[in-house]
Short mmCIF file of C-alpha atoms in Angstrom, two decimals:
data_model
loop_
_atom_site.label_atom_id
_atom_site.label_comp_id
_atom_site.label_asym_id
_atom_site.label_seq_id
_atom_site.Cartn_x
_atom_site.Cartn_y
_atom_site.Cartn_z
CA UNK A 1 -58.65 -97.40 -52.18
CA UNK A 2 -61.00 -94.60 -53.24
CA UNK A 3 -61.60 -90.91 -52.29
CA UNK A 4 -64.63 -88.53 -52.84
CA UNK A 5 -65.92 -85.01 -52.25
CA UNK A 6 -67.52 -83.57 -49.21
CA UNK A 7 -70.28 -81.04 -50.12
CA UNK A 8 -73.99 -81.44 -49.40
CA UNK A 9 -75.88 -83.98 -51.53
CA UNK A 10 -78.84 -82.57 -53.40
CA UNK A 11 -80.92 -85.64 -54.23
CA UNK A 12 -81.15 -89.39 -54.04
CA UNK A 13 -79.47 -91.40 -56.76
CA UNK A 14 -81.72 -94.19 -58.00
CA UNK A 15 -81.33 -96.87 -60.66
CA UNK A 16 -83.62 -99.30 -62.43
CA UNK A 17 -82.58 -102.08 -60.13
CA UNK A 18 -83.87 -102.70 -56.61
CA UNK A 19 -80.69 -101.17 -55.23
CA UNK A 20 -81.14 -97.83 -53.53
CA UNK A 21 -78.50 -95.12 -53.17
CA UNK A 22 -78.77 -92.24 -50.73
CA UNK A 23 -76.51 -89.31 -50.09
CA UNK A 24 -74.95 -88.31 -46.81
CA UNK A 25 -76.08 -84.86 -45.67
CA UNK A 26 -72.81 -84.34 -43.81
CA UNK A 27 -70.34 -85.42 -46.51
CA UNK A 28 -70.36 -85.55 -50.26
CA UNK A 29 -70.03 -89.30 -50.57
CA UNK A 30 -72.75 -91.79 -51.44
CA UNK A 31 -73.97 -94.42 -49.02
CA UNK A 32 -75.68 -97.55 -50.27
CA UNK A 33 -78.38 -98.98 -47.98
CA UNK A 34 -80.20 -102.06 -49.22
CA UNK A 35 -83.88 -102.47 -48.43
CA UNK A 36 -83.75 -105.78 -46.61
CA UNK A 37 -87.49 -106.41 -46.83
CA UNK A 38 -87.12 -106.66 -50.60
CA UNK A 39 -84.58 -109.47 -50.34
CA UNK A 40 -85.30 -113.10 -49.60
CA UNK A 41 -82.64 -114.69 -47.46
CA UNK A 42 -83.28 -118.09 -48.97
CA UNK A 43 -80.61 -119.34 -51.36
CA UNK A 44 -81.74 -120.38 -54.82
CA UNK A 45 -80.53 -123.97 -55.08
CA UNK A 46 -80.86 -123.84 -58.84
CA UNK A 47 -77.96 -121.41 -59.10
CA UNK A 48 -74.37 -122.43 -58.63
CA UNK A 49 -73.00 -120.59 -55.62
CA UNK A 50 -69.28 -120.09 -55.14
CA UNK A 51 -69.72 -118.87 -51.57
CA UNK A 52 -70.64 -121.00 -48.59
CA UNK A 53 -72.34 -119.92 -45.41
CA UNK A 54 -70.13 -119.80 -42.35
CA UNK A 55 -70.73 -122.55 -39.83
CA UNK A 56 -71.61 -121.45 -36.34
CA UNK A 57 -68.83 -121.85 -33.81
CA UNK A 58 -69.71 -123.40 -30.46
CA UNK A 59 -68.37 -121.30 -27.62
CA UNK A 60 -68.95 -121.60 -23.88
CA UNK A 61 -67.85 -118.02 -23.21
CA UNK A 62 -68.32 -114.77 -25.07
CA UNK A 63 -65.38 -113.45 -27.08
CA UNK A 64 -63.35 -110.73 -25.44
CA UNK A 65 -63.39 -108.07 -28.16
CA UNK A 66 -60.99 -105.13 -27.90
CA UNK A 67 -62.19 -101.61 -28.86
CA UNK A 68 -60.27 -100.55 -32.03
CA UNK A 69 -59.15 -97.25 -30.48
CA UNK A 70 -57.73 -99.13 -27.50
CA UNK A 71 -55.96 -101.52 -29.87
CA UNK A 72 -54.35 -98.66 -31.80
CA UNK A 73 -53.22 -96.98 -28.58
CA UNK A 74 -51.90 -100.24 -27.13
CA UNK A 75 -49.48 -100.82 -30.02
CA UNK A 76 -47.16 -97.84 -29.34
CA UNK A 77 -47.67 -98.15 -25.58
CA UNK A 78 -46.46 -101.77 -25.62
CA UNK A 79 -43.35 -100.98 -27.66
CA UNK A 80 -42.39 -97.76 -25.89
CA UNK A 81 -43.22 -99.26 -22.50
CA UNK A 82 -40.97 -102.29 -23.19
CA UNK A 83 -38.08 -100.01 -24.17
CA UNK A 84 -38.47 -97.76 -21.12
CA UNK A 85 -38.83 -100.66 -18.73
CA UNK A 86 -35.79 -102.41 -20.20
CA UNK A 87 -33.65 -99.28 -19.90
CA UNK A 88 -34.94 -98.72 -16.36
CA UNK A 89 -33.98 -102.25 -15.33
CA UNK A 90 -30.53 -101.77 -16.87
CA UNK A 91 -29.91 -98.50 -15.00
CA UNK A 92 -31.18 -100.04 -11.76
CA UNK A 93 -28.73 -102.94 -12.22
CA UNK A 94 -25.72 -100.68 -12.92
CA UNK A 95 -26.27 -98.88 -9.61
CA UNK A 96 -25.86 -102.10 -7.62
CA UNK A 97 -22.55 -103.12 -6.05
CA UNK A 98 -20.84 -106.38 -7.01
CA UNK A 99 -21.96 -107.96 -3.77
CA UNK A 100 -25.58 -106.96 -4.36
CA UNK A 101 -25.43 -108.26 -7.93
CA UNK A 102 -24.23 -111.64 -6.73
CA UNK A 103 -27.02 -111.76 -4.15
CA UNK A 104 -29.63 -110.96 -6.81
CA UNK A 105 -28.18 -113.57 -9.18
CA UNK A 106 -28.38 -116.19 -6.46
CA UNK A 107 -31.94 -115.11 -5.66
CA UNK A 108 -32.89 -115.42 -9.32
CA UNK A 109 -31.27 -118.85 -9.73
CA UNK A 110 -33.31 -120.13 -6.81
CA UNK A 111 -36.53 -118.87 -8.40
CA UNK A 112 -35.78 -119.28 -12.09
CA UNK A 113 -38.48 -121.93 -12.51
CA UNK A 114 -41.03 -119.40 -11.25
CA UNK A 115 -39.87 -116.83 -13.83
CA UNK A 116 -39.87 -119.41 -16.61
CA UNK A 117 -43.36 -120.44 -15.53
CA UNK A 118 -44.52 -116.81 -15.74
CA UNK A 119 -43.16 -116.50 -19.27
CA UNK A 120 -44.85 -119.78 -20.17
CA UNK A 121 -48.13 -118.63 -18.65
CA UNK A 122 -47.91 -115.37 -20.62
CA UNK A 123 -47.43 -117.32 -23.85
CA UNK A 124 -50.25 -119.71 -22.95
CA UNK A 125 -52.67 -116.82 -22.33
CA UNK A 126 -51.83 -115.33 -25.73
CA UNK A 127 -52.23 -118.75 -27.38
CA UNK A 128 -55.63 -119.32 -25.76
CA UNK A 129 -56.79 -115.84 -26.71
CA UNK A 130 -55.63 -116.43 -30.29
CA UNK A 131 -57.38 -119.81 -30.63
CA UNK A 132 -60.64 -118.58 -29.09
CA UNK A 133 -60.76 -115.62 -31.51
CA UNK A 134 -60.26 -117.62 -34.68
CA UNK A 135 -63.21 -117.59 -37.03
CA UNK A 136 -63.91 -119.03 -40.46
CA UNK A 137 -64.25 -116.57 -43.31
CA UNK A 138 -67.56 -117.29 -45.08
CA UNK A 139 -66.16 -116.33 -48.49
CA UNK A 140 -62.87 -118.24 -48.48
CA UNK A 141 -63.32 -120.77 -45.63
CA UNK A 142 -59.95 -119.60 -44.27
CA UNK A 143 -59.42 -119.36 -40.51
CA UNK A 144 -58.55 -115.84 -39.40
CA UNK A 145 -57.80 -114.05 -36.14
CA UNK A 146 -60.01 -111.02 -35.47
CA UNK A 147 -60.51 -109.31 -32.12
CA UNK A 148 -63.17 -106.79 -33.21
CA UNK A 149 -66.90 -107.18 -33.75
CA UNK A 150 -69.01 -105.59 -36.49
CA UNK A 151 -70.19 -102.70 -34.34
CA UNK A 152 -66.60 -101.82 -33.49
CA UNK A 153 -65.71 -102.00 -37.19
CA UNK A 154 -68.35 -99.36 -37.96
CA UNK A 155 -67.00 -97.05 -35.24
CA UNK A 156 -63.44 -97.55 -36.47
CA UNK A 157 -64.52 -96.93 -40.06
CA UNK A 158 -66.28 -93.70 -39.12
CA UNK A 159 -63.27 -92.44 -37.19
CA UNK A 160 -60.76 -93.29 -39.93
CA UNK A 161 -63.06 -91.87 -42.64
CA UNK A 162 -63.30 -88.53 -40.85
CA UNK A 163 -59.51 -88.39 -40.60
CA UNK A 164 -59.05 -89.14 -44.30
CA UNK A 165 -61.70 -86.63 -45.37
CA UNK A 166 -59.97 -83.97 -43.29
CA UNK A 167 -56.57 -84.88 -44.75
CA UNK A 168 -57.94 -84.64 -48.32
CA UNK A 169 -60.35 -81.74 -47.79
CA UNK A 170 -58.60 -79.68 -50.48
CA UNK A 171 -58.56 -82.57 -52.97
CA UNK A 172 -62.18 -83.73 -52.79
CA UNK A 173 -63.90 -84.11 -56.16
CA UNK A 174 -67.54 -82.90 -56.34
CA UNK A 175 -70.28 -85.46 -56.94
CA UNK A 176 -71.15 -83.72 -60.20
CA UNK A 177 -67.80 -84.73 -61.68
CA UNK A 178 -68.11 -87.28 -64.56
CA UNK A 179 -65.56 -89.58 -62.93
CA UNK A 180 -67.60 -89.62 -59.74
CA UNK A 181 -70.75 -90.61 -61.60
CA UNK A 182 -68.85 -93.26 -63.53
CA UNK A 183 -67.52 -94.81 -60.33
CA UNK A 184 -70.97 -94.75 -58.72
CA UNK A 185 -72.42 -96.59 -61.71
CA UNK A 186 -69.82 -99.37 -61.61
CA UNK A 187 -70.00 -99.82 -57.83
CA UNK A 188 -73.78 -100.04 -58.01
CA UNK A 189 -73.46 -102.73 -60.68
CA UNK A 190 -71.18 -104.84 -58.49
CA UNK A 191 -73.37 -104.29 -55.43
CA UNK A 192 -76.61 -105.25 -57.17
CA UNK A 193 -75.15 -108.40 -58.71
CA UNK A 194 -73.75 -109.60 -55.36
CA UNK A 195 -76.61 -108.60 -53.07
CA UNK A 196 -77.20 -112.28 -52.30
CA UNK A 197 -74.24 -111.92 -49.92
CA UNK A 198 -75.34 -110.78 -46.48
CA UNK A 199 -72.02 -109.01 -45.89
CA UNK A 200 -72.55 -107.04 -49.11
CA UNK A 201 -76.00 -105.91 -48.00
CA UNK A 202 -74.96 -105.13 -44.45
CA UNK A 203 -72.08 -102.86 -45.47
CA UNK A 204 -72.79 -99.13 -45.87
CA UNK A 205 -70.62 -98.47 -48.90
CA UNK A 206 -69.28 -94.96 -49.37
CA UNK A 207 -67.25 -93.51 -52.22
CA UNK A 208 -64.77 -90.66 -52.04
CA UNK A 209 -62.88 -89.38 -55.10
CA UNK A 210 -59.77 -87.25 -54.67
CA UNK A 211 -57.71 -85.29 -57.14
CA UNK A 212 -54.17 -86.31 -56.20
CA UNK A 213 -51.14 -87.39 -58.28
CA UNK A 214 -51.14 -90.79 -56.54
CA UNK A 215 -52.05 -93.70 -58.82
CA UNK A 216 -54.00 -95.43 -56.12
CA UNK A 217 -57.29 -96.76 -54.84
CA UNK A 218 -57.94 -98.11 -51.34
CA UNK A 219 -60.68 -98.94 -48.90
CA UNK A 220 -61.06 -98.05 -45.23
CA UNK A 221 -62.80 -100.19 -42.58
CA UNK A 222 -66.56 -100.23 -42.96
CA UNK A 223 -66.70 -100.07 -46.76
CA UNK A 224 -65.36 -96.54 -47.31
CA UNK A 225 -63.84 -96.55 -50.82
CA UNK A 226 -61.28 -93.96 -51.92
CA UNK A 227 -60.17 -93.46 -55.56
CA UNK A 228 -57.73 -90.96 -57.00
CA UNK A 229 -58.42 -89.44 -60.40
CA UNK A 230 -54.89 -90.27 -61.47
CA UNK A 231 -55.54 -94.02 -61.56
CA UNK A 232 -58.33 -93.46 -64.09
CA UNK A 233 -55.69 -92.48 -66.64
CA UNK A 234 -54.37 -96.06 -66.61
CA UNK A 235 -57.77 -97.78 -66.47
CA UNK A 236 -58.82 -98.31 -70.06
CA UNK A 237 -62.54 -99.11 -69.72
CA UNK A 238 -65.35 -99.77 -67.26
CA UNK A 239 -64.49 -103.47 -67.14
CA UNK A 240 -61.02 -102.71 -65.80
CA UNK A 241 -62.56 -100.16 -63.45
CA UNK A 242 -64.94 -102.85 -62.20
CA UNK A 243 -61.98 -105.15 -61.51
CA UNK A 244 -60.25 -102.48 -59.41
CA UNK A 245 -63.40 -101.59 -57.47
CA UNK A 246 -64.37 -105.24 -56.91
CA UNK A 247 -60.89 -105.82 -55.49
CA UNK A 248 -61.37 -103.02 -52.96
CA UNK A 249 -64.87 -104.19 -52.06
CA UNK A 250 -63.48 -107.69 -51.55
CA UNK A 251 -61.02 -106.29 -48.99
CA UNK A 252 -63.98 -104.96 -47.01
CA UNK A 253 -66.07 -108.13 -47.28
CA UNK A 254 -63.07 -110.18 -46.13
CA UNK A 255 -62.45 -107.80 -43.17
CA UNK A 256 -58.79 -107.54 -44.12
CA UNK A 257 -58.21 -104.24 -42.30
CA UNK A 258 -59.55 -105.70 -39.04
CA UNK A 259 -57.56 -108.89 -39.50
CA UNK A 260 -54.35 -106.96 -40.15
CA UNK A 261 -54.83 -104.74 -37.07
CA UNK A 262 -55.64 -107.79 -34.91
CA UNK A 263 -52.57 -109.61 -36.19
CA UNK A 264 -50.23 -106.67 -35.54
CA UNK A 265 -51.53 -106.16 -32.00
CA UNK A 266 -50.91 -109.85 -31.22
CA UNK A 267 -47.36 -109.53 -32.56
CA UNK A 268 -46.79 -106.48 -30.35
CA UNK A 269 -47.71 -108.55 -27.30
CA UNK A 270 -45.43 -111.37 -28.45
CA UNK A 271 -42.35 -109.21 -29.01
CA UNK A 272 -42.82 -106.95 -25.96
CA UNK A 273 -40.75 -109.26 -23.71
CA UNK A 274 -37.90 -109.73 -26.25
CA UNK A 275 -37.72 -105.94 -26.68
CA UNK A 276 -37.61 -105.48 -22.91
CA UNK A 277 -34.78 -108.02 -22.56
CA UNK A 278 -32.75 -106.48 -25.39
CA UNK A 279 -32.88 -103.02 -23.82
CA UNK A 280 -32.19 -104.46 -20.36
CA UNK A 281 -29.12 -106.48 -21.40
CA UNK A 282 -27.33 -104.45 -24.09
CA UNK A 283 -25.98 -100.88 -24.09
CA UNK A 284 -28.39 -98.34 -25.54
CA UNK A 285 -26.68 -98.03 -28.93
CA UNK A 286 -26.37 -101.79 -29.38
CA UNK A 287 -29.95 -102.29 -28.15
CA UNK A 288 -31.24 -99.72 -30.66
CA UNK A 289 -29.41 -101.45 -33.52
CA UNK A 290 -30.62 -104.92 -32.48
CA UNK A 291 -34.15 -103.59 -32.01
CA UNK A 292 -34.17 -101.97 -35.46
CA UNK A 293 -32.72 -105.06 -37.18
CA UNK A 294 -35.22 -107.30 -35.39
CA UNK A 295 -38.13 -105.10 -36.51
CA UNK A 296 -36.92 -105.24 -40.13
CA UNK A 297 -36.50 -109.02 -40.02
CA UNK A 298 -40.02 -109.57 -38.62
CA UNK A 299 -41.40 -107.16 -41.21
CA UNK A 300 -39.72 -108.91 -44.15
CA UNK A 301 -40.28 -112.47 -42.93
CA UNK A 302 -43.86 -112.14 -41.69
CA UNK A 303 -45.69 -108.79 -41.97
CA UNK A 304 -45.10 -108.07 -45.65
CA UNK A 305 -45.76 -111.65 -46.85
CA UNK A 306 -48.98 -111.64 -44.79
CA UNK A 307 -50.05 -108.40 -46.47
CA UNK A 308 -49.32 -109.87 -49.91
CA UNK A 309 -51.44 -112.94 -49.04
CA UNK A 310 -54.38 -110.64 -48.24
CA UNK A 311 -53.90 -108.80 -51.55
CA UNK A 312 -53.93 -112.06 -53.51
CA UNK A 313 -57.04 -113.15 -51.65
CA UNK A 314 -58.79 -109.87 -52.50
CA UNK A 315 -57.79 -110.36 -56.15
CA UNK A 316 -59.40 -113.82 -56.22
CA UNK A 317 -62.62 -112.83 -54.45
CA UNK A 318 -62.81 -109.55 -56.37
CA UNK A 319 -62.58 -111.49 -59.64
CA UNK A 320 -65.61 -113.53 -58.56
CA UNK A 321 -67.57 -110.43 -57.55
CA UNK A 322 -66.81 -108.91 -60.96
CA UNK A 323 -67.77 -112.14 -62.73
CA UNK A 324 -71.19 -112.14 -61.07
CA UNK A 325 -71.58 -108.51 -62.18
CA UNK A 326 -71.14 -109.66 -65.81
CA UNK A 327 -67.93 -107.67 -66.20
CA UNK A 328 -65.46 -108.81 -68.85
CA UNK A 329 -63.10 -110.26 -66.27
CA UNK A 330 -60.44 -110.97 -68.90
CA UNK A 331 -59.63 -107.28 -68.54
CA UNK A 332 -58.22 -108.04 -65.07
CA UNK A 333 -55.22 -109.68 -66.73
CA UNK A 334 -54.88 -106.77 -69.17
CA UNK A 335 -54.94 -104.23 -66.34
CA UNK A 336 -52.12 -105.87 -64.38
CA UNK A 337 -50.21 -106.55 -67.59
CA UNK A 338 -50.49 -102.83 -68.27
CA UNK A 339 -49.18 -102.02 -64.79
CA UNK A 340 -46.30 -104.45 -65.30
CA UNK A 341 -45.44 -102.96 -68.70
CA UNK A 342 -45.55 -99.38 -67.42
CA UNK A 343 -43.22 -100.41 -64.59
CA UNK A 344 -40.82 -102.00 -67.05
CA UNK A 345 -40.93 -98.78 -69.09
CA UNK A 346 -40.07 -96.83 -65.89
CA UNK A 347 -43.32 -94.86 -66.10
CA UNK A 348 -44.34 -96.29 -62.73
CA UNK A 349 -41.96 -96.70 -59.76
CA UNK A 350 -39.79 -99.85 -59.81
CA UNK A 351 -41.03 -102.89 -57.88
CA UNK A 352 -39.29 -104.61 -54.99
CA UNK A 353 -41.83 -107.35 -54.17
CA UNK A 354 -39.95 -108.82 -51.20
CA UNK A 355 -40.17 -105.50 -49.33
CA UNK A 356 -43.61 -104.51 -50.63
CA UNK A 357 -47.08 -104.83 -49.15
CA UNK A 358 -48.41 -105.83 -52.60
CA UNK A 359 -47.45 -108.66 -54.96
CA UNK A 360 -45.57 -107.81 -58.13
CA UNK A 361 -47.78 -106.73 -61.03
CA UNK A 362 -46.55 -109.65 -63.12
CA UNK A 363 -47.38 -112.13 -60.35
CA UNK A 364 -50.92 -110.78 -60.08
CA UNK A 365 -51.27 -110.95 -63.85
CA UNK A 366 -50.20 -114.61 -63.80
CA UNK A 367 -52.41 -115.61 -60.85
CA UNK A 368 -55.50 -114.00 -62.35
CA UNK A 369 -54.81 -115.69 -65.68
CA UNK A 370 -54.69 -119.05 -63.89
CA UNK A 371 -57.99 -118.34 -62.12
CA UNK A 372 -59.71 -117.14 -65.28
CA UNK A 373 -61.24 -120.45 -66.43
CA UNK A 374 -63.27 -120.99 -63.25
CA UNK A 375 -64.17 -117.30 -63.07
CA UNK A 376 -65.50 -117.37 -66.63
CA UNK A 377 -67.61 -120.41 -65.73
CA UNK A 378 -69.01 -118.48 -62.75
CA UNK A 379 -69.81 -115.55 -65.03
CA UNK A 380 -71.66 -117.85 -67.41
CA UNK A 381 -73.58 -119.50 -64.57
CA UNK A 382 -74.61 -116.03 -63.32
CA UNK A 383 -76.72 -115.54 -66.46
CA UNK A 384 -74.40 -113.06 -68.15
CA UNK A 385 -74.39 -112.54 -71.91
CA UNK A 386 -71.66 -114.15 -74.00
CA UNK A 387 -68.39 -112.26 -74.11
CA UNK A 388 -67.01 -110.97 -77.42
CA UNK A 389 -64.93 -113.55 -79.27
CA UNK A 390 -61.97 -111.16 -79.42
CA UNK A 391 -60.02 -111.70 -76.20
CA UNK A 392 -58.53 -108.42 -74.89
CA UNK A 393 -55.59 -110.41 -73.52
CA UNK A 394 -54.60 -111.55 -77.01
CA UNK A 395 -54.85 -108.00 -78.29
CA UNK A 396 -52.55 -106.75 -75.54
CA UNK A 397 -49.94 -109.48 -75.87
CA UNK A 398 -49.73 -109.17 -79.66
CA UNK A 399 -48.41 -105.61 -79.41
CA UNK A 400 -44.68 -105.17 -79.59
CA UNK A 401 -42.81 -103.07 -77.02
CA UNK A 402 -42.71 -100.15 -79.47
CA UNK A 403 -46.43 -100.49 -80.23
CA UNK A 404 -47.18 -100.52 -76.50
CA UNK A 405 -45.24 -97.30 -76.06
CA UNK A 406 -47.09 -95.63 -78.93
CA UNK A 407 -50.44 -96.87 -77.56
CA UNK A 408 -49.73 -95.54 -74.08
CA UNK A 409 -48.68 -92.19 -75.50
CA UNK A 410 -51.93 -91.98 -77.46
CA UNK A 411 -53.86 -92.59 -74.25
CA UNK A 412 -51.88 -89.90 -72.44
CA UNK A 413 -50.36 -92.30 -69.90
CA UNK A 414 -46.76 -91.53 -70.91
#
């Protein structure tokens, strides 16, 4: 995810292509707006397309979209509210006499089918809401659950962007910095080569570069890319840079941030009742322990694997975006092999994939290697020039461990 500077832009940034870049007057980050009247929406049947248009879903009622701010506020409210209500019920019960408790138990037994029916109805409502808000991703054809519309995504993106710019206001890199210009050039290349995608044209891409010691890049909702200067030390060339940026742009095109937030809110509704029951039945200390263990189990079993699935998906789609941009996509394998090697050399933090939001570097290296044949075919079909015969993967793998260490030292990585 990428970060940039915030001063006033002085002039428009234009290229030889039909892609136009403008600067935000308020912030020092570029915004790409494509002139739609210059683009024909018709698909050239003579070109091989790896993306399919999404089929229209037939619906009798309009989707009930939730404002993103409401969704973010609902998450802690649901959890805290379940805890407080559970503790309140427990205290209310402890104040009752034995006779009153028996009367309430008898009253409950007589109406237990009603209570079970209410729980069933609650689950049914959530299931119906989930099914009616499934949509097919036009890039991957995967069904996904999203409760926000595009307009809400833009509002969420603007809000989150402002927060991140404020948090990094002392680290923002000016647009005159060479790294900033380099990133702009590569992003523009990916954008121009994939402008046949409506989602690519409709997104207002912004770039923010920050000077922090974090080896990281990320993207916020709405196409707001953040990049730290530190990650550029590891990236060897513009091809590897294109792989990293295409991965982040793929996250935005696939609406991964919206899907993740939608998924987490649904889980909060699902576990609200179990949390309430735990705090109502068990003593506070035991309830806190059970609650914490339950959260960790759900995180390890579901949340983290789901996040890793999204990362792998962004890798695959990003590889295709880079292939259409005529990038040497073989460098994708070299980049993740480099990350794996640096981790093994203890230059980067150790990996614990099963408790991580991202797949292991070695796993990403392997998956991209397996997808390389089809991606190279796509690159060829996109009219790109022939790649050099020398494969950068072979060059990397032929180095011994000692030679890798010397090479990384020469590059200033270690």
